[in-house]
């Protein structure tokens, strides 16, 4: 499911604005994540970490402690597995759902023997970051709700496997922040 134009615009403005200070956000996240989860979280860009902590803090304020806070912190980890700068993310997002987007996704599935992706393959991988992140989280053995939200956070509510009340809060804050 494509993000709303308003969400894409807010995210673009955020990515071209002044870089946030991640120190407080990283400390807050470290108190709520364990070992390999912390390392995966730390592999995200500063802006993605600060965004995820903002979503998680609001989620914790509304729903209290629980796996849903980890889900909020880790919902975008797949982006770290498909590293792109702002321009690459914009191009990939605009291509999503088009013939070009389909072509980019096919490029992503053909990984060269050296293991490094070129920029076009990285754009294709970015279009599948929700699946990439969910698979990596499953490999780490996170609670099923955490990996499910990483996979489902851009799907319509009728396709969620997470509890609808939790998904609604997570989705609202992800869209808003």
Coordinates of C-alpha atoms in Angstrom, one line a residue:
X1 CA 0.0 0.0 0.0
X2 CA 1.4 3.3 -1.0
X3 CA 1.9 6.0 1.7
X4 CA -0.4 9.0 1.5
X5 CA 1.0 12.0 -0.3
X6 CA 0.8 14.0 2.9
X7 CA 2.9 11.4 4.8
X8 CA 5.4 11.3 2.0
X9 CA 5.7 15.1 2.0
X10 CA 6.2 15.2 5.8
X11 CA 8.8 12.5 5.6
X12 CA 10.6 14.3 2.8
X13 CA 10.6 17.6 4.7
X14 CA 11.9 15.7 7.8
X15 CA 14.8 14.1 5.7
X16 CA 16.0 17.4 4.2
X17 CA 15.7 19.4 7.4
X18 CA 18.3 19.7 10.2
X19 CA 19.6 16.4 11.4
X20 CA 18.0 15.5 14.8
X21 CA 20.2 14.7 17.9
X22 CA 19.7 10.9 18.4
X23 CA 21.3 10.6 21.9
X24 CA 18.1 10.8 23.9
X25 CA 16.2 8.6 21.4
X26 CA 18.9 6.0 21.3
X27 CA 19.1 5.8 25.1
X28 CA 15.3 5.5 25.4
X29 CA 15.2 2.7 22.8
X30 CA 18.1 0.8 24.4
X31 CA 16.1 0.5 27.6
X32 CA 13.3 -1.3 25.7
X33 CA 15.3 -3.5 23.3
X34 CA 17.6 -6.5 23.9
X35 CA 21.0 -7.4 22.4
X36 CA 20.5 -8.1 18.7
X37 CA 17.4 -5.9 18.6
X38 CA 19.5 -3.0 19.8
X39 CA 22.1 -3.7 17.1
X40 CA 19.5 -3.8 14.4
X41 CA 17.9 -0.6 15.7
X42 CA 21.3 1.1 15.7
X43 CA 21.9 0.1 12.1
X44 CA 19.0 2.4 11.1
X45 CA 19.7 6.0 10.0
X46 CA 19.5 8.7 12.7
X47 CA 16.3 10.1 11.2
X48 CA 14.7 6.6 11.1
X49 CA 15.7 5.9 14.7
X50 CA 14.4 9.3 16.0
X51 CA 11.1 8.7 14.1
X52 CA 10.7 5.2 15.4
X53 CA 11.3 6.4 19.0
X54 CA 8.7 9.2 18.6
X55 CA 6.2 6.6 17.4
X56 CA 7.1 4.2 20.3
X57 CA 6.9 6.9 22.9
X58 CA 3.4 8.0 21.8
X59 CA 2.4 4.3 21.6
X60 CA 3.7 3.6 25.1
X61 CA 1.8 6.7 26.4
X62 CA -1.4 5.4 25.0
X63 CA -1.1 1.6 25.4
X64 CA 1.5 1.2 28.2
X65 CA 4.5 -1.2 28.1
X66 CA 4.4 -4.3 25.9
X67 CA 5.6 -5.8 22.7
X68 CA 3.8 -3.1 20.8
X69 CA 6.5 -0.7 21.9
X70 CA 9.2 -2.9 20.4
X71 CA 7.0 -3.1 17.3
X72 CA 7.0 0.7 17.1
X73 CA 10.7 0.9 17.6
X74 CA 11.5 -1.8 15.0
X75 CA 8.8 -1.3 12.4
X76 CA 11.2 0.4 9.9
X77 CA 14.3 -1.8 10.4
X78 CA 14.0 -3.1 6.9
X79 CA 15.1 0.3 5.6
X80 CA 18.5 -0.4 7.1
X81 CA 18.7 -3.5 5.0
X82 CA 18.1 -1.5 1.8
X83 CA 20.3 1.6 2.5
X84 CA 19.4 4.6 0.3
X85 CA 19.8 8.4 0.7
X86 CA 16.9 10.8 0.5
X87 CA 17.0 11.0 -3.3
X88 CA 17.0 7.2 -3.7
X89 CA 14.1 6.9 -1.2
X90 CA 12.1 9.6 -3.1
X91 CA 12.7 7.9 -6.5
X92 CA 11.8 4.5 -5.1
X93 CA 8.6 5.8 -3.4
X94 CA 7.5 7.5 -6.6
X95 CA 8.1 4.3 -8.5
X96 CA 6.1 2.1 -6.1
X97 CA 3.1 0.5 -7.8
X98 CA 4.3 1.3 -11.3
X99 CA 6.0 -0.8 -14.0
X100 CA 9.3 0.9 -12.9
X101 CA 8.7 -0.2 -9.3
X102 CA 8.1 -3.8 -10.4
X103 CA 11.3 -3.7 -12.4
X104 CA 13.3 -2.3 -9.5
X105 CA 11.9 -5.1 -7.2
X106 CA 13.0 -7.7 -9.7
X107 CA 16.5 -6.1 -9.8
X108 CA 16.6 -6.4 -6.0
X109 CA 16.1 -10.1 -6.1
X110 CA 19.2 -10.6 -8.2
X111 CA 22.0 -10.0 -5.7
X112 CA 25.6 -10.1 -7.2
X113 CA 28.1 -12.6 -5.9
X114 CA 29.9 -9.9 -3.9
X115 CA 26.8 -9.3 -1.9
X116 CA 26.6 -5.6 -2.6
X117 CA 23.6 -4.1 -4.3
X118 CA 23.9 -1.4 -6.9
X119 CA 21.7 1.8 -6.5
X120 CA 18.8 0.4 -8.7
X121 CA 18.7 -2.9 -6.8
X122 CA 18.8 -0.9 -3.5
X123 CA 15.8 1.0 -4.7
X124 CA 14.0 -2.2 -5.4
X125 CA 15.0 -3.6 -2.0
X126 CA 13.7 -0.4 -0.4
X127 CA 10.3 -1.1 -2.0
X128 CA 10.2 -4.4 -0.1
X129 CA 11.7 -3.1 3.2
X130 CA 8.7 -4.2 5.2
X131 CA 9.3 -7.9 4.2
X132 CA 13.1 -7.6 4.6
X133 CA 12.7 -6.2 8.1
X134 CA 10.1 -8.8 9.1
X135 CA 12.3 -11.6 8.0
X136 CA 15.3 -10.3 9.8
X137 CA 13.3 -9.8 13.0
X138 CA 12.0 -13.4 12.7
X139 CA 15.6 -14.6 12.4
X140 CA 16.3 -12.7 15.7
X141 CA 13.4 -14.5 17.4
X142 CA 11.4 -11.4 18.3
X143 CA 7.8 -11.8 19.5
X144 CA 5.5 -12.6 16.5
X145 CA 3.6 -9.3 16.9
X146 CA 6.9 -7.3 16.4
X147 CA 7.8 -9.0 13.1
X148 CA 4.2 -9.0 12.0
X149 CA 3.9 -5.2 12.4
X150 CA 7.2 -4.6 10.5
X151 CA 5.6 -6.6 7.7
X152 CA 2.1 -5.2 7.9
X153 CA 2.4 -1.5 8.9
X154 CA 1.6 -0.3 5.4
X155 CA -1.2 -2.7 4.7
X156 CA -4.9 -1.8 5.2
X157 CA -6.3 -2.8 8.6
X158 CA -8.3 -5.7 7.2
X159 CA -5.0 -7.4 6.4
X160 CA -3.4 -7.0 9.8
X161 CA -2.7 -10.0 12.0
X162 CA -1.9 -7.7 14.9
X163 CA -4.8 -6.7 17.2
X164 CA -6.7 -4.0 15.4
X165 CA -6.7 -1.6 18.4
X166 CA -2.9 -1.9 18.7
X167 CA -2.4 -1.6 14.9
X168 CA -4.6 1.5 14.8
X169 CA -2.5 3.3 17.4
X170 CA 0.8 2.3 15.7
X171 CA -0.4 3.3 12.3
X172 CA -1.8 6.6 13.4
X173 CA 1.4 7.6 15.1
X174 CA 3.6 6.3 12.2
X175 CA 1.5 8.4 9.7
X176 CA 1.5 11.5 12.0
X177 CA 5.1 11.6 13.1

